[in-house]
């Protein structure tokens, strides 16, 4: 082997060695790369998800509210009693709790409740003319349809339904008006009422 051949062989060996060294430097990081470095798939933090994914997250549920309505039914012993039935209430949709309760009272029990013997003596032709909810009291102005029809016993019962429903839906003193005038006497038989409305406003 002459000098030229030996030199060429040496240069070839050097090139091979450099190629191996460079290859190791390139390949080695791919195996030793930490998991949180670019190029490696890791779990994406929830806060970094696109906005459309965040919109799919469940929203906080509101607590369901209810208004108590008083109808008439029978207890386990078959005795007639005043029954408190809860109805769903959403202040953003239904507005005043008291007004909503009185509207439901006038509507009466549902068919499923009627099937169990629940009923109401509040006439369906009763209209709410006004409800004034002031800081110190409440004025409930109903149409004359509330005052007539059904006889004395029916009027007693509807008054108790009204009073019990009102007192369960407001803590303020409540006054009953009929066609714009304070109701001191109700019905053709002249049932006396003391106001504000409470459990002792009328006698049975």
Coordinates of C-alpha atoms in Angstrom, one line a residue:
X1 CA 0.0 0.0 0.0
X2 CA 1.5 3.3 -1.1
X3 CA 1.1 6.6 0.7
X4 CA -1.8 7.8 -1.4
X5 CA -3.8 4.7 -0.7
X6 CA -3.0 4.9 3.0
X7 CA -4.1 8.6 3.1
X8 CA -7.3 7.8 1.2
X9 CA -8.1 5.0 3.7
X10 CA -7.5 7.3 6.7
X11 CA -9.7 10.0 5.2
X12 CA -12.5 7.4 4.7
X13 CA -12.2 6.2 8.3
X14 CA -12.4 9.8 9.5
X15 CA -15.6 10.4 7.4
X16 CA -17.2 7.2 8.7
X17 CA -16.3 8.1 12.3
X18 CA -17.8 11.6 11.9
X19 CA -21.0 10.2 10.3
X20 CA -21.4 7.8 13.2
X21 CA -20.9 10.5 15.8
X22 CA -23.4 12.9 14.1
X23 CA -25.9 10.1 13.8
X24 CA -25.7 9.3 17.5
X25 CA -26.2 13.0 18.4
X26 CA -29.3 13.2 16.2
X27 CA -30.9 10.0 17.3
X28 CA -30.1 10.2 21.0
X29 CA -32.4 13.1 21.9
X30 CA -35.3 11.3 20.3
X31 CA -35.0 8.6 22.9
X32 CA -33.9 10.7 25.9
X33 CA -36.4 13.6 25.4
X34 CA -38.4 14.5 28.6
X35 CA -42.2 13.8 28.3
X36 CA -43.1 17.5 28.5
X37 CA -40.8 18.5 25.6
X38 CA -42.2 19.4 22.1
X39 CA -42.6 16.4 19.9
X40 CA -44.1 14.2 22.5
X41 CA -47.9 13.8 22.9
X42 CA -49.0 14.5 26.5
X43 CA -52.4 15.2 28.2
X44 CA -53.6 18.7 27.3
X45 CA -54.5 20.8 30.4
X46 CA -58.2 21.4 30.6
X47 CA -57.8 25.2 30.7
X48 CA -55.9 25.0 27.3
X49 CA -58.7 23.2 25.5
X50 CA -60.4 25.2 22.7
X51 CA -63.4 27.4 23.7
X52 CA -65.9 25.1 22.0
X53 CA -64.9 22.3 24.4
X54 CA -65.4 24.5 27.4
X55 CA -68.9 25.4 26.3
X56 CA -69.8 21.7 26.5
X57 CA -68.9 21.6 30.2
X58 CA -72.1 21.1 32.4
X59 CA -73.4 24.3 33.8
X60 CA -74.1 24.7 37.5
X61 CA -77.6 23.5 38.3
X62 CA -80.0 26.0 40.1
X63 CA -81.7 24.8 43.2
X64 CA -85.4 24.2 42.4
X65 CA -87.8 26.4 44.3
X66 CA -91.4 25.7 45.1
X67 CA -94.6 27.6 46.1
X68 CA -97.1 26.0 48.5
X69 CA -100.7 26.0 47.4
X70 CA -103.6 25.0 49.7
X71 CA -106.4 22.8 48.4
X72 CA -108.8 20.4 50.1
X73 CA -108.6 16.7 50.4
X74 CA -108.8 13.8 52.8
X75 CA -106.2 12.4 55.2
X76 CA -105.5 8.7 55.9
X77 CA -108.5 8.5 58.2
X78 CA -110.8 9.8 55.5
X79 CA -111.2 13.2 57.3
X80 CA -111.5 16.3 55.2
X81 CA -108.4 18.5 55.6
X82 CA -106.6 21.4 53.9
X83 CA -103.8 20.0 51.8
X84 CA -100.5 21.8 51.1
X85 CA -99.3 21.0 47.6
X86 CA -96.0 22.3 46.2
X87 CA -95.7 23.7 42.7
X88 CA -92.4 24.5 40.9
X89 CA -91.4 28.1 40.9
X90 CA -88.8 30.0 38.9
X91 CA -88.4 33.7 40.0
X92 CA -86.9 34.5 36.6
X93 CA -89.9 33.3 34.8
X94 CA -92.8 33.4 37.2
X95 CA -92.0 36.8 38.9
X96 CA -93.7 37.5 42.2
X97 CA -93.9 34.4 44.4
X98 CA -97.2 35.4 45.9
X99 CA -98.9 36.2 42.6
X100 CA -97.7 32.9 41.1
X101 CA -99.1 31.1 44.1
X102 CA -102.5 32.8 43.8
X103 CA -102.6 32.1 40.1
X104 CA -102.0 28.4 40.7
X105 CA -104.6 28.5 43.5
X106 CA -107.2 29.8 41.1
X107 CA -106.3 27.2 38.5
X108 CA -107.0 24.5 41.0
X109 CA -105.6 21.0 41.4
X110 CA -104.3 18.9 38.5
X111 CA -106.3 16.0 37.1
X112 CA -104.0 13.5 38.8
X113 CA -104.7 15.2 42.1
X114 CA -108.5 15.4 41.5
X115 CA -108.4 11.7 40.9
X116 CA -107.3 11.2 44.5
X117 CA -110.1 13.4 45.9
X118 CA -108.3 16.7 46.0
X119 CA -110.4 19.7 45.1
X120 CA -110.7 23.5 45.5
X121 CA -113.6 25.8 46.5
X122 CA -112.0 28.9 44.8
X123 CA -114.1 29.7 41.8
X124 CA -112.4 29.4 38.4
X125 CA -113.9 32.7 37.4
X126 CA -111.9 34.6 40.0
X127 CA -109.6 37.1 38.5
X128 CA -106.6 38.8 40.1
X129 CA -107.1 42.5 39.5
X130 CA -104.0 43.7 41.3
X131 CA -101.4 42.6 43.9
X132 CA -99.6 45.5 45.6
X133 CA -96.5 44.2 47.4
X134 CA -95.3 47.2 49.5
X135 CA -92.6 47.3 52.2
X136 CA -95.0 47.0 55.1
X137 CA -98.0 45.1 53.7
X138 CA -99.6 43.3 50.7
X139 CA -102.9 44.2 49.1
X140 CA -104.6 41.4 47.1
X141 CA -107.4 42.7 44.9
X142 CA -109.7 40.0 43.5
X143 CA -112.8 40.2 41.3
X144 CA -116.2 39.7 42.7
X145 CA -116.2 36.1 41.3
X146 CA -114.4 35.1 44.5
X147 CA -117.2 36.2 46.7
X148 CA -120.3 34.5 45.3
X149 CA -121.5 31.0 44.4
X150 CA -121.4 27.7 46.2
X151 CA -123.1 28.6 49.4
X152 CA -121.8 29.6 52.8
X153 CA -119.7 26.5 53.5
X154 CA -117.9 26.9 50.2
X155 CA -117.1 30.6 50.9
X156 CA -115.7 29.6 54.3
X157 CA -113.5 27.0 52.7
X158 CA -112.2 29.2 49.9
X159 CA -111.4 32.0 52.4
X160 CA -109.3 29.5 54.4
X161 CA -107.6 28.3 51.2
X162 CA -106.8 31.8 50.3
X163 CA -105.5 32.8 53.8
X164 CA -103.4 29.7 54.2
X165 CA -101.9 30.1 50.7
X166 CA -101.1 33.8 51.3
X167 CA -99.6 33.3 54.7
X168 CA -97.3 30.5 53.3
X169 CA -96.0 32.8 50.5
X170 CA -95.4 36.1 52.2
X171 CA -94.4 37.2 55.7
X172 CA -96.0 40.6 55.3
X173 CA -99.5 41.5 56.6
X174 CA -101.9 40.8 53.7
X175 CA -105.2 42.5 53.1
X176 CA -108.0 41.2 50.8
X177 CA -109.9 43.6 48.5
X178 CA -112.8 42.8 46.2
X179 CA -113.1 45.1 43.2
X180 CA -110.9 47.7 44.7
X181 CA -112.5 47.8 48.1
X182 CA -111.3 46.2 51.3
X183 CA -113.4 43.1 52.0
X184 CA -114.9 43.3 55.5
X185 CA -117.9 41.1 54.5
X186 CA -117.9 38.2 52.0
X187 CA -120.8 36.5 50.3
X188 CA -124.5 36.8 50.3
X189 CA -124.8 35.6 53.9
X190 CA -122.4 38.3 55.1
X191 CA -119.4 36.4 56.4
X192 CA -117.3 38.8 58.5
X193 CA -113.6 39.1 57.9
X194 CA -111.0 40.8 60.2
X195 CA -107.8 42.0 58.5
X196 CA -104.9 41.5 57.9
X197 CA -105.6 38.0 56.8
X198 CA -104.6 35.2 59.3
X199 CA -106.0 32.0 60.7
X200 CA -108.3 33.9 63.0
X201 CA -109.7 36.3 60.4
X202 CA -112.9 34.2 60.1
X203 CA -114.7 31.8 62.3
X204 CA -116.2 28.4 61.2

